[in-house]
Structures are given as structure tokens and as C-alpha cells.
PDB file of C-alpha atoms in Angstrom:
ATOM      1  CA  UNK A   1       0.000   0.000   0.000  1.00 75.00           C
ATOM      2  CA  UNK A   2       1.507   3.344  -0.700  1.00 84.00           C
ATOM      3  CA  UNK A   3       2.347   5.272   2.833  1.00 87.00           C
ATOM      4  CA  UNK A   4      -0.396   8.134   1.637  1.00 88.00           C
ATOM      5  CA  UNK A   5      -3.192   5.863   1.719  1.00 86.00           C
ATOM      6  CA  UNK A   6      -1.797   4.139   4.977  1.00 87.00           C
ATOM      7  CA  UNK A   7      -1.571   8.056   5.938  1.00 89.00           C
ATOM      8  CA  UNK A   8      -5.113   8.937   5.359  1.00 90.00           C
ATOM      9  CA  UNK A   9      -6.524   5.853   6.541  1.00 90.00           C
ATOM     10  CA  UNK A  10      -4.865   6.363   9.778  1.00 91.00           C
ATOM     11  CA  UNK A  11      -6.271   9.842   9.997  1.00 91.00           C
ATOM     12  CA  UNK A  12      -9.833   8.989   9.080  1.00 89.00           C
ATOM     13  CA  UNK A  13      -9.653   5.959  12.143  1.00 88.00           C
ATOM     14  CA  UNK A  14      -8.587   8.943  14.627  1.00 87.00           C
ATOM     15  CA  UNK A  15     -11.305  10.750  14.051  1.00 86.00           C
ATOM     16  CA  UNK A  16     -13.833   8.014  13.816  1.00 85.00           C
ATOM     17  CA  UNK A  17     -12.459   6.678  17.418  1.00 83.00           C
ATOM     18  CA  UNK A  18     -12.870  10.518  19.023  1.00 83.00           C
ATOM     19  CA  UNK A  19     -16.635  10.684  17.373  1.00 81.00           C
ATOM     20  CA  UNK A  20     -17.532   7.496  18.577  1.00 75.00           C
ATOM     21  CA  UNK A  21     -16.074   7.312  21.540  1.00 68.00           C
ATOM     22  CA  UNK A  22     -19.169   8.445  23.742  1.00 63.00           C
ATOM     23  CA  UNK A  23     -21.600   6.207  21.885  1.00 59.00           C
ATOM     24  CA  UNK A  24     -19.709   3.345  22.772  1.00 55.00           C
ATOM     25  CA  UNK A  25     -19.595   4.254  26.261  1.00 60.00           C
ATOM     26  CA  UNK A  26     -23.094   5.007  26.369  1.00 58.00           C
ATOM     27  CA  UNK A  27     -23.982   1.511  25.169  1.00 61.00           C
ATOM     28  CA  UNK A  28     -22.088  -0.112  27.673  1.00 59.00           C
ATOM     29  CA  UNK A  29     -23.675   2.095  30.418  1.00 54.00           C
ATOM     30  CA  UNK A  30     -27.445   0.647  28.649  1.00 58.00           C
ATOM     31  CA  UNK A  31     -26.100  -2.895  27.732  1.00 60.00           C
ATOM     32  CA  UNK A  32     -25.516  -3.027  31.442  1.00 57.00           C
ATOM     33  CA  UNK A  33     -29.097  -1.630  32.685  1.00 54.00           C
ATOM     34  CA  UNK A  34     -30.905  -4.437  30.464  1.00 56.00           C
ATOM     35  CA  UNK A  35     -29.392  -7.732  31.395  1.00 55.00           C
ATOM     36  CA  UNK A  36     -33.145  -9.114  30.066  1.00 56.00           C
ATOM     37  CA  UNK A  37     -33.343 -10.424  26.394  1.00 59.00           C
ATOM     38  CA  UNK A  38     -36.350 -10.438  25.100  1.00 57.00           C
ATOM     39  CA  UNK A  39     -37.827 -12.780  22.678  1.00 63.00           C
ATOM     40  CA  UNK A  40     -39.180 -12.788  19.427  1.00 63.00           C
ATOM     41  CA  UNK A  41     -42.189 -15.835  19.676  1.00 61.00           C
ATOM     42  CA  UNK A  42     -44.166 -16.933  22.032  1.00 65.00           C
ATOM     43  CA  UNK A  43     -42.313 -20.104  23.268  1.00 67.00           C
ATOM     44  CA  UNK A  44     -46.211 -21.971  24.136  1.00 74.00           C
ATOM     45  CA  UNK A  45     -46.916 -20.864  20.657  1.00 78.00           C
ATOM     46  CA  UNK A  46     -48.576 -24.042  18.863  1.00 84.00           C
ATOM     47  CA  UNK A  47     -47.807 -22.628  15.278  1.00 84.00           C
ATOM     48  CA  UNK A  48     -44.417 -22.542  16.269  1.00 84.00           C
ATOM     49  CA  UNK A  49     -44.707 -26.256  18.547  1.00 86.00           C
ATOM     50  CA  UNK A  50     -46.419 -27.641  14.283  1.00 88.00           C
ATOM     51  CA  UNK A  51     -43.743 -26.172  12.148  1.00 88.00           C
ATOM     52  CA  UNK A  52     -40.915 -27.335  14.774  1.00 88.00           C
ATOM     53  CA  UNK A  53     -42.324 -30.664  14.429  1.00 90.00           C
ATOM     54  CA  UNK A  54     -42.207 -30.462  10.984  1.00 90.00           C
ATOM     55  CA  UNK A  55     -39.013 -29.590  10.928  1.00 91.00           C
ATOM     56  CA  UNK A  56     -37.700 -32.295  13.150  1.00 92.00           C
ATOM     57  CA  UNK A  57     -39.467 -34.787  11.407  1.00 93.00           C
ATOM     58  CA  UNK A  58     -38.276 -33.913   8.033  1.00 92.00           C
ATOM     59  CA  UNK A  59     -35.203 -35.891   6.573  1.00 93.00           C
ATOM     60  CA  UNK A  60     -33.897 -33.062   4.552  1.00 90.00           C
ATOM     61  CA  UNK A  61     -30.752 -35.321   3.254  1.00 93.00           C
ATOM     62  CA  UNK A  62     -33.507 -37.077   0.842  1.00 94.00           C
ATOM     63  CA  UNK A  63     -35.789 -34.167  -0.080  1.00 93.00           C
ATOM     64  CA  UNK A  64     -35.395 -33.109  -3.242  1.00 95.00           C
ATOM     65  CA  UNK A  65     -35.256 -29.347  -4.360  1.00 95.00           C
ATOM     66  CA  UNK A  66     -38.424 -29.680  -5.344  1.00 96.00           C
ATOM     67  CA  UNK A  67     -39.746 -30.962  -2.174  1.00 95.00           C
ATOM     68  CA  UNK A  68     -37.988 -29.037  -0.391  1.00 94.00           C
ATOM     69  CA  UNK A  69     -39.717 -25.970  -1.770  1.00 96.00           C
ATOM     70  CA  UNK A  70     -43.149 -27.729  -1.099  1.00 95.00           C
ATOM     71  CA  UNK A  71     -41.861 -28.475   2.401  1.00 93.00           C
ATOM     72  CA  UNK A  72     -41.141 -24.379   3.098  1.00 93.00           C
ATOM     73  CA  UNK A  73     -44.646 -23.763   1.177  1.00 94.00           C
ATOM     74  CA  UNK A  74     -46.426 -25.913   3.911  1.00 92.00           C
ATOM     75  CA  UNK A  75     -44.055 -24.564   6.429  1.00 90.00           C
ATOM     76  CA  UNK A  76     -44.964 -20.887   5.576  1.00 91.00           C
ATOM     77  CA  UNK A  77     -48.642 -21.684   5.171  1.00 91.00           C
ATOM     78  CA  UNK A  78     -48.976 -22.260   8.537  1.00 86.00           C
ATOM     79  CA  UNK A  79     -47.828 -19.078   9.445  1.00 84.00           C
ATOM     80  CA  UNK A  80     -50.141 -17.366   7.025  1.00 86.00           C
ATOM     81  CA  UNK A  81     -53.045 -19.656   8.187  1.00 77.00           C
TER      82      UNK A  81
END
């Protein structure tokens, strides 16, 4: 790399580290005040119970593509439905 590009690319990461600097901090300060992780789904969900037993019961080493894309057709159906 030629030592002016090195140069400027140095320069650039300065600045971005003094800009940023208090927005990191800051999201340690609120990654520390929510130790909770909420989720997405409703873990007692029974659409979500079907399709994971659809899932599990699926051999996916002998579906073809085509089945395969029938499978994930049923699969999103049931979230539709």
C-alpha cells in the first residue's frame, strides 16, 4: 500500500475513534441496565410447537429441491393460516 493511503486511513480511524467514543460508552452504560433479552415468539406458541415438528421430522438429506420448496410452502402456510 503506498504510505499516503496508509496516511489517510490512519487519519480517518482517529477521528472516527474521538466521534464514537461516547456512543460506545453510552452503550455499555445501557447494555448493562438491560441484562433481560427479550424474545421474538411466544415459546407456548402451537404454530411454532407444528412447524418445529415439521421440521424435526423432516429428513432433509432425501428431499429433493423440489420438495424441499413444497416443504417451506407448507411450512410458511402455517404461518399465514
Amino acid at each position: 500500500m503506498p504510505a499516503r493511503v496508509i496516511h489517510k486511513a490512519e487519519k480517518i480511524l482517529e477521528e472516527l475513534e474521538t466521534t464514537h467514543a461516547s456512543k460506545d460508552q453510552n452503550k455499555d452504560v445501557l447494555k448493562k441496565q438491560s441484562d433481560m433479552q427479550l424474545s421474538f415468539f411466544q415459546l407456548d406458541d402451537p404454530t411454532l410447537s407444528q412447524i418445529k415438528d415439521e421440521i424435526m421430522n423432516t429428513d432433509i438429506n432425501t428431499l429433493t429441491p423440489v420438495e424441499a420448496l413444497m416443504k417451506l410452502n407448507e411450512i410458511k402456510s402455517l404461518l399465514e393460516g
